[in-house]
Tab-separated table of C-alpha atoms in Angstrom:
chain	number	residue	atom	x	y	z
G	1027	UNK	CA	0.756	-20.183	-10.700
G	1028	UNK	CA	0.235	-22.552	-7.742
G	1029	UNK	CA	-2.910	-22.336	-5.732
G	1030	UNK	CA	-3.185	-20.662	-2.342
G	1031	UNK	CA	-1.384	-22.622	0.339
G	1032	UNK	CA	-2.211	-21.563	3.878
G	1033	UNK	CA	0.245	-23.282	6.163
G	1034	UNK	CA	-2.655	-24.442	8.318
G	1035	UNK	CA	-6.401	-24.612	7.985
G	1036	UNK	CA	-8.118	-21.549	6.552
G	1037	UNK	CA	-10.345	-21.411	9.623
G	1038	UNK	CA	-8.436	-20.144	12.620
G	1039	UNK	CA	-8.963	-21.462	16.143
G	1040	UNK	CA	-10.721	-19.285	18.705
G	1041	UNK	CA	-8.781	-16.130	19.479
G	1042	UNK	CA	-6.559	-16.027	22.515
G	1043	UNK	CA	-7.773	-14.137	25.558
G	1044	UNK	CA	-4.463	-12.371	26.019
G	1045	UNK	CA	-3.362	-9.489	23.849
G	1046	UNK	CA	0.420	-9.789	23.903
G	1047	UNK	CA	1.564	-13.207	25.166
G	1048	UNK	CA	1.444	-14.880	21.735
G	1049	UNK	CA	3.470	-12.113	20.130
G	1050	UNK	CA	6.128	-11.570	22.811
G	1051	UNK	CA	8.191	-14.742	22.143
G	1052	UNK	CA	8.269	-13.961	18.428
G	1053	UNK	CA	9.331	-10.380	19.113
G	1054	UNK	CA	12.218	-11.641	21.265
G	1055	UNK	CA	13.348	-13.975	18.473
G	1056	UNK	CA	13.235	-11.206	15.874
G	1057	UNK	CA	15.212	-8.866	18.132
G	1058	UNK	CA	17.809	-11.568	18.813
G	1059	UNK	CA	18.262	-12.000	15.059
G	1060	UNK	CA	18.871	-8.265	14.709
G	1061	UNK	CA	16.085	-7.857	12.163
G	1062	UNK	CA	14.769	-4.613	13.637
G	1063	UNK	CA	18.082	-2.821	13.114
G	1064	UNK	CA	18.001	-0.117	10.431
G	1065	UNK	CA	19.564	-0.668	6.998
G	1066	UNK	CA	20.580	2.912	6.299
G	1067	UNK	CA	23.098	2.003	3.599
G	1068	UNK	CA	20.600	-0.163	1.721
G	1069	UNK	CA	18.059	2.644	1.702
G	1070	UNK	CA	20.648	5.312	0.833
G	1071	UNK	CA	21.714	3.334	-2.239
G	1072	UNK	CA	18.152	2.579	-3.336
G	1073	UNK	CA	16.868	6.128	-2.866
G	1074	UNK	CA	19.892	7.657	-4.608
G	1075	UNK	CA	19.567	5.250	-7.530
G	1076	UNK	CA	15.874	6.005	-7.902
G	1077	UNK	CA	16.441	9.774	-7.805
G	1078	UNK	CA	19.175	9.465	-10.443
G	1079	UNK	CA	16.872	7.386	-12.629
G	1080	UNK	CA	14.107	9.979	-12.248
G	1081	UNK	CA	16.609	12.630	-13.281
G	1082	UNK	CA	17.537	10.557	-16.328
G	1083	UNK	CA	13.881	10.371	-17.388
G	1084	UNK	CA	13.575	14.147	-16.987
G	1085	UNK	CA	16.703	14.596	-19.103
G	1086	UNK	CA	15.219	12.273	-21.700
G	1087	UNK	CA	12.125	14.451	-21.897
G	1088	UNK	CA	14.279	17.536	-22.423
G	1089	UNK	CA	16.179	15.783	-25.228
G	1090	UNK	CA	13.319	13.958	-26.953
G	1091	UNK	CA	10.133	15.641	-25.697
G	1092	UNK	CA	9.398	17.132	-29.111
G	1093	UNK	CA	8.784	13.606	-30.452
G	1094	UNK	CA	5.765	11.408	-29.807
G	1095	UNK	CA	8.275	8.647	-29.021
G	1096	UNK	CA	8.924	10.502	-25.775
G	1097	UNK	CA	5.592	9.124	-24.546
G	1098	UNK	CA	7.392	5.819	-23.999
G	1099	UNK	CA	9.228	7.479	-21.123
G	1100	UNK	CA	5.934	7.557	-19.227
G	1101	UNK	CA	6.387	3.818	-18.584
G	1102	UNK	CA	9.696	3.966	-16.674
G	1103	UNK	CA	8.505	7.163	-14.984
G	1104	UNK	CA	5.470	5.294	-13.618
G	1105	UNK	CA	7.681	2.474	-12.320
G	1106	UNK	CA	10.109	4.921	-10.707
G	1107	UNK	CA	7.212	6.903	-9.216
G	1108	UNK	CA	5.934	3.698	-7.611
G	1109	UNK	CA	9.433	3.166	-6.164
G	1110	UNK	CA	9.200	6.667	-4.681
G	1111	UNK	CA	5.844	5.730	-3.143
G	1112	UNK	CA	7.379	2.619	-1.571
G	1113	UNK	CA	10.243	4.641	-0.075
G	1114	UNK	CA	7.751	7.182	1.249
G	1115	UNK	CA	5.750	4.338	2.774
G	1116	UNK	CA	8.856	2.919	4.474
G	1117	UNK	CA	9.850	6.329	5.824
G	1118	UNK	CA	6.353	6.746	7.247
G	1119	UNK	CA	6.893	3.530	9.224
G	1120	UNK	CA	10.320	4.698	10.487
G	1121	UNK	CA	11.991	1.839	8.623
G	1122	UNK	CA	14.720	4.016	7.130
G	1123	UNK	CA	16.037	5.905	10.143
G	1124	UNK	CA	15.632	5.941	13.906
G	1125	UNK	CA	15.405	9.737	13.703
G	1126	UNK	CA	11.776	10.867	13.379
G	1127	UNK	CA	12.715	14.169	11.743
G	1128	UNK	CA	14.846	12.443	9.110
G	1129	UNK	CA	12.057	10.017	8.243
G	1130	UNK	CA	9.653	12.948	7.894
G	1131	UNK	CA	12.008	14.763	5.518
G	1132	UNK	CA	12.437	11.631	3.389
G	1133	UNK	CA	8.690	11.118	3.265
G	1134	UNK	CA	8.011	14.752	2.408
G	1135	UNK	CA	10.481	14.476	-0.474
G	1136	UNK	CA	8.959	11.301	-1.892
G	1137	UNK	CA	5.271	11.756	-1.103
G	1138	UNK	CA	4.656	15.497	-1.358
G	1139	UNK	CA	7.322	16.715	-3.757
G	1140	UNK	CA	7.768	13.739	-6.091
G	1141	UNK	CA	4.223	12.348	-6.053
G	1142	UNK	CA	2.018	15.275	-5.006
G	1143	UNK	CA	0.515	13.236	-2.154
G	1144	UNK	CA	0.087	14.534	1.399
G	1145	UNK	CA	2.308	12.529	3.724
G	1146	UNK	CA	0.296	13.509	6.802
G	1147	UNK	CA	-2.988	12.429	5.207
G	1148	UNK	CA	-1.399	9.135	4.182
G	1149	UNK	CA	0.140	8.512	7.617
G	1150	UNK	CA	-3.149	9.167	9.403
G	1151	UNK	CA	-5.081	6.830	7.116
G	1152	UNK	CA	-2.423	4.147	6.914
G	1153	UNK	CA	-1.728	4.029	10.652
G	1154	UNK	CA	-5.431	3.505	11.353
G	1155	UNK	CA	-5.360	0.644	8.853
G	1156	UNK	CA	-2.359	-0.953	10.570
G	1157	UNK	CA	-3.956	-0.663	13.997
G	1158	UNK	CA	-7.116	-2.547	12.933
G	1159	UNK	CA	-6.716	-4.220	9.515
G	1160	UNK	CA	-9.965	-5.359	7.886
G	1161	UNK	CA	-12.012	-4.048	10.815
G	1162	UNK	CA	-15.116	-2.634	9.154
G	1163	UNK	CA	-15.617	0.064	11.783
G	1164	UNK	CA	-11.990	1.124	12.260
G	1165	UNK	CA	-10.000	0.400	9.082
G	1166	UNK	CA	-10.476	3.199	6.512
G	1167	UNK	CA	-9.271	0.867	3.757
G	1168	UNK	CA	-12.470	-1.205	4.017
G	1169	UNK	CA	-14.874	1.686	4.461
G	1170	UNK	CA	-17.505	1.745	1.676
G	1171	UNK	CA	-16.628	4.199	-1.050
G	1172	UNK	CA	-16.416	3.521	-4.783
G	1173	UNK	CA	-15.917	-0.131	-3.836
G	1174	UNK	CA	-17.648	-2.113	-1.097
G	1175	UNK	CA	-15.962	-4.851	0.928
G	1176	UNK	CA	-18.822	-6.685	2.633
G	1177	UNK	CA	-22.338	-7.591	1.537
G	1178	UNK	CA	-24.093	-5.366	4.062
G	1179	UNK	CA	-22.252	-2.341	2.590
G	1180	UNK	CA	-24.241	-2.785	-0.635
G	1181	UNK	CA	-27.491	-1.822	1.115
G	1182	UNK	CA	-29.058	1.359	-0.198
G	1183	UNK	CA	-26.810	1.619	-3.265
G	1184	UNK	CA	-28.589	2.800	-6.388
G	1185	UNK	CA	-27.699	4.122	-9.813
G	1186	UNK	CA	-24.015	4.312	-10.687
G	1187	UNK	CA	-22.967	3.213	-7.184
G	1188	UNK	CA	-25.061	0.062	-7.474
G	1189	UNK	CA	-23.743	-0.684	-10.968
G	1190	UNK	CA	-20.144	-0.325	-9.785
G	1191	UNK	CA	-20.769	-2.577	-6.785
G	1192	UNK	CA	-22.355	-5.225	-9.014
G	1193	UNK	CA	-19.379	-5.233	-11.363
G	1194	UNK	CA	-16.601	-4.163	-8.999
G	1195	UNK	CA	-14.498	-7.278	-9.541
G	1196	UNK	CA	-14.314	-6.498	-13.271
G	1197	UNK	CA	-13.913	-2.788	-12.669
G	1198	UNK	CA	-11.217	-2.993	-10.009
G	1199	UNK	CA	-8.125	-2.706	-12.203
G	1200	UNK	CA	-9.695	-0.170	-14.585
G	1201	UNK	CA	-10.508	1.936	-11.519
G	1202	UNK	CA	-6.914	1.741	-10.308
G	1203	UNK	CA	-5.927	3.839	-13.338
G	1204	UNK	CA	-7.427	6.764	-11.389
G	1205	UNK	CA	-5.508	6.035	-8.184
G	1206	UNK	CA	-2.510	8.228	-9.003
G	1207	UNK	CA	-4.751	11.248	-9.464
G	1208	UNK	CA	-6.993	10.301	-6.533
G	1209	UNK	CA	-4.046	10.305	-4.114
G	1210	UNK	CA	-3.285	13.890	-5.121
G	1211	UNK	CA	-6.902	14.998	-4.752
G	1212	UNK	CA	-7.321	13.339	-1.337
G	1213	UNK	CA	-4.123	14.980	-0.126
G	1214	UNK	CA	-5.219	18.482	-1.124
G	1215	UNK	CA	-8.692	17.895	0.338
G	1216	UNK	CA	-7.241	16.794	3.681
G	1217	UNK	CA	-4.875	19.741	3.745
G	1218	UNK	CA	-7.694	22.218	3.199
G	1219	UNK	CA	-10.229	20.489	5.423
G	1220	UNK	CA	-10.846	21.423	9.042
G	1221	UNK	CA	-11.397	17.719	9.735
G	1222	UNK	CA	-8.058	16.667	8.242
G	1223	UNK	CA	-5.065	15.329	10.208
G	1224	UNK	CA	-4.001	17.665	13.020
G	1225	UNK	CA	-0.983	19.745	12.020
G	1226	UNK	CA	0.669	22.941	13.155
G	1227	UNK	CA	0.313	25.922	10.802
G	1228	UNK	CA	3.997	25.506	9.880
G	1229	UNK	CA	3.590	21.799	9.045
G	1230	UNK	CA	0.522	22.567	6.951
G	1231	UNK	CA	2.393	25.322	5.110
G	1232	UNK	CA	5.330	23.008	4.365
G	1233	UNK	CA	3.037	20.280	3.089
G	1234	UNK	CA	0.999	22.689	0.976
G	1235	UNK	CA	4.100	24.355	-0.445
G	1236	UNK	CA	5.589	21.018	-1.506
G	1237	UNK	CA	2.310	19.871	-3.054
G	1238	UNK	CA	2.108	23.072	-5.093
G	1239	UNK	CA	5.779	22.706	-6.034
G	1240	UNK	CA	5.039	19.214	-7.346
G	1241	UNK	CA	2.150	20.401	-9.500
G	1242	UNK	CA	4.121	23.391	-10.812
G	1243	UNK	CA	7.274	21.377	-11.473
G	1244	UNK	CA	5.428	18.519	-13.160
G	1245	UNK	CA	3.486	20.889	-15.417
G	1246	UNK	CA	6.577	22.963	-16.213
G	1247	UNK	CA	8.613	19.882	-17.195
G	1248	UNK	CA	5.947	18.551	-19.550
G	1249	UNK	CA	4.831	21.862	-21.071
G	1250	UNK	CA	8.405	23.049	-21.647
G	1251	UNK	CA	9.465	19.862	-23.432
G	1252	UNK	CA	6.406	18.975	-25.556
G	1253	UNK	CA	3.216	20.354	-27.006
G	1254	UNK	CA	0.078	20.713	-24.892
G	1255	UNK	CA	-1.519	17.653	-26.512
G	1256	UNK	CA	1.570	15.528	-25.974
G	1257	UNK	CA	1.841	16.735	-22.386
G	1258	UNK	CA	-1.753	15.747	-21.611
G	1259	UNK	CA	-1.333	12.295	-23.165
G	1260	UNK	CA	1.988	11.769	-21.357
G	1261	UNK	CA	0.485	12.754	-17.999
G	1262	UNK	CA	-2.494	10.444	-18.498
G	1263	UNK	CA	-0.287	7.469	-19.386
G	1264	UNK	CA	2.047	8.167	-16.478
G	1265	UNK	CA	-0.674	8.599	-13.857
G	1266	UNK	CA	-2.752	5.657	-15.102
G	1267	UNK	CA	0.204	3.264	-15.090
G	1268	UNK	CA	1.272	4.522	-11.673
G	1269	UNK	CA	-2.217	3.845	-10.329
G	1270	UNK	CA	-2.282	0.322	-11.773
G	1271	UNK	CA	1.174	-0.418	-10.354
G	1272	UNK	CA	0.177	0.742	-6.877
G	1273	UNK	CA	-3.101	-1.150	-7.145
G	1274	UNK	CA	-1.252	-4.344	-8.027
G	1275	UNK	CA	0.946	-3.887	-4.941
G	1276	UNK	CA	-1.874	-3.151	-2.475
G	1277	UNK	CA	-4.802	-5.213	-3.828
G	1278	UNK	CA	-3.759	-8.720	-2.693
G	1279	UNK	CA	-2.748	-7.854	0.856
G	1280	UNK	CA	-6.049	-8.070	2.791
G	1281	UNK	CA	-9.054	-8.455	0.470
G	1282	UNK	CA	-10.843	-11.708	1.134
G	1283	UNK	CA	-9.000	-12.384	4.381
G	1284	UNK	CA	-10.480	-12.725	7.885
G	1285	UNK	CA	-12.681	-9.894	9.148
G	1286	UNK	CA	-12.644	-9.265	12.922
G	1287	UNK	CA	-16.018	-9.513	14.637
G	1288	UNK	CA	-16.747	-6.088	16.196
G	1289	UNK	CA	-18.897	-7.779	18.838
G	1290	UNK	CA	-16.556	-10.690	19.441
G	1291	UNK	CA	-13.596	-11.091	21.749
G	1292	UNK	CA	-10.717	-8.845	20.633
G	1293	UNK	CA	-7.769	-10.524	18.960
G	1294	UNK	CA	-4.255	-9.987	20.231
G	1295	UNK	CA	-1.699	-8.226	18.045
G	1296	UNK	CA	-0.402	-11.398	16.406
G	1297	UNK	CA	-3.775	-12.800	15.351
G	1298	UNK	CA	-5.104	-9.368	14.401
G	1299	UNK	CA	-2.259	-8.908	11.932
G	1300	UNK	CA	-1.676	-12.481	10.685
G	1301	UNK	CA	-5.262	-13.601	10.127
G	1302	UNK	CA	-6.182	-10.506	8.144
G	1303	UNK	CA	-3.100	-10.507	5.888
G	1304	UNK	CA	-1.976	-12.485	2.846
G	1305	UNK	CA	1.625	-13.000	1.720
G	1306	UNK	CA	2.641	-13.307	-1.930
G	1307	UNK	CA	5.156	-15.974	-2.800
G	1308	UNK	CA	7.730	-15.154	-5.456
G	1309	UNK	CA	11.224	-14.223	-6.516
G	1310	UNK	CA	13.468	-11.209	-5.991
G	1311	UNK	CA	11.637	-9.627	-8.951
G	1312	UNK	CA	8.300	-9.963	-7.123
G	1313	UNK	CA	9.898	-8.429	-4.005
G	1314	UNK	CA	11.112	-5.487	-6.086
G	1315	UNK	CA	7.903	-5.007	-8.068
G	1316	UNK	CA	5.685	-5.059	-4.969
G	1317	UNK	CA	8.048	-2.985	-2.846
G	1318	UNK	CA	8.336	-5.694	-0.198
G	1319	UNK	CA	4.602	-5.535	0.520
G	1320	UNK	CA	4.341	-9.168	-0.572
G	1321	UNK	CA	5.606	-9.934	2.968
G	1322	UNK	CA	2.448	-8.353	4.308
G	1323	UNK	CA	2.218	-10.541	7.404
G	1324	UNK	CA	5.744	-9.716	8.535
G	1325	UNK	CA	5.254	-6.048	7.690
G	1326	UNK	CA	2.089	-5.833	9.769
G	1327	UNK	CA	3.647	-7.611	12.714
G	1328	UNK	CA	6.758	-5.414	12.597
G	1329	UNK	CA	5.893	-2.158	10.767
G	1330	UNK	CA	9.285	-0.550	11.513
G	1331	UNK	CA	11.274	-3.527	10.205
G	1332	UNK	CA	13.461	-2.476	7.227
G	1333	UNK	CA	12.179	-3.827	3.927
G	1334	UNK	CA	15.185	-6.107	3.164
G	1335	UNK	CA	14.706	-7.898	6.506
G	1336	UNK	CA	11.084	-8.923	5.903
G	1337	UNK	CA	11.983	-12.038	3.928
G	1338	UNK	CA	14.566	-12.950	6.573
G	1339	UNK	CA	11.910	-12.778	9.279
G	1340	UNK	CA	9.490	-15.010	7.386
G	1341	UNK	CA	10.795	-18.420	8.604
G	1342	UNK	CA	10.539	-17.381	12.260
G	1343	UNK	CA	7.058	-15.911	11.797
G	1344	UNK	CA	5.798	-18.907	9.858
G	1345	UNK	CA	7.207	-21.347	12.396
G	1346	UNK	CA	5.742	-19.405	15.321
G	1347	UNK	CA	2.301	-19.361	13.700
G	1348	UNK	CA	2.533	-23.096	13.058
G	1349	UNK	CA	3.375	-23.741	16.708
G	1350	UNK	CA	0.364	-21.676	17.822
G	1351	UNK	CA	-2.017	-23.174	15.274
G	1352	UNK	CA	-2.601	-19.793	13.643
G	1353	UNK	CA	-3.275	-19.826	9.891
G	1354	UNK	CA	-0.449	-18.234	7.871
G	1355	UNK	CA	-1.651	-17.575	4.335
G	1356	UNK	CA	0.749	-17.378	1.401
G	1357	UNK	CA	-0.090	-17.673	-2.281
G	1358	UNK	CA	1.254	-16.968	-5.740
G	1359	UNK	CA	0.835	-13.539	-7.325
G	1360	UNK	CA	-1.849	-14.461	-9.879
G	1361	UNK	CA	-3.748	-16.552	-7.352
G	1362	UNK	CA	-3.725	-13.628	-4.907
G	1363	UNK	CA	-5.521	-11.469	-7.462
G	1364	UNK	CA	-7.992	-14.286	-8.139
G	1365	UNK	CA	-8.814	-14.481	-4.440
G	1366	UNK	CA	-9.073	-10.711	-3.968
G	1367	UNK	CA	-11.246	-10.193	-7.030
G	1368	UNK	CA	-13.307	-13.268	-6.162
G	1369	UNK	CA	-14.076	-11.680	-2.806
G	1370	UNK	CA	-15.159	-8.414	-4.463
G	1371	UNK	CA	-17.359	-10.383	-6.870
G	1372	UNK	CA	-19.000	-12.253	-3.981
G	1373	UNK	CA	-19.647	-9.021	-2.095
G	1374	UNK	CA	-21.560	-7.596	-5.057
G	1375	UNK	CA	-23.854	-10.638	-5.316
G	1376	UNK	CA	-26.862	-9.116	-3.474
G	1377	UNK	CA	-27.107	-6.367	-6.099
G	1378	UNK	CA	-26.810	-8.816	-8.968
G	1379	UNK	CA	-29.662	-10.949	-7.629
G	1380	UNK	CA	-31.903	-8.088	-6.510
């Protein structure tokens, strides 16, 4: 794959003192092109097709679940589950409908019922990420956890935590095999925690009921169509592949990109989103596989923009950044992983040399 090709220099010029003036002309252009208008038909077709395909996999398990060959169905189920996650993500950003209630229902269906993931937990976390991407004090996606994202976060790590930080570049994709299960656990924890996202008792009951329905339905489907051993192996394959797929979609977007200086002058919306994001160059297949998140810059600038319009907005965004002298980073898929993993490897250096 070709190497990374930022449109301009990798080092951005000093941030602008204004917070909206750089973005406003671009916003006007995007609105004039009609790219913020909803694509209800596109989403209706995609969601319906994905639900039918999920139903076909379930039917396949009923027909062939007694055979070990049925384990092969875990592969398309993982791919279709990732599609459900992408639709849930889009609904959470109000990309699908202008009606807030309708978006919530779509997200509850895809996140809670189909994936067993709390939509309110995800929205709270993801919205904080969008507001301040790569900001070490405000973005939960770069808070130190199993992985660390800056060298100073390695301080005080010992034992297993230190070993993981030292080898996190090599361990990243193996760890993503746990992501499918982790999303379920985090959702239940947030739902039961007093410190979780603020919800009314009714909203919490709806979320909890759908999460339990997912667990019960998933277990019932597997245990009624195959033996206990087969069911466990099928679930492991499905959840591991789902985690890897989601990891491949999210990993390249921000890792190794600019990190805002907490003590420096605040960036305006355009620089805050563009300088911290990386686009992935590719074909329609890449767009489909990554759920449109390969247009990360456009998505962060216009979170409510429907997925099929992101590629259409790219020329205007790229040209606007060029005119301002703001670095617009785009790279190939394999190179994006090299950069992201290279950053994680660099971060772990203090523990390898200690």
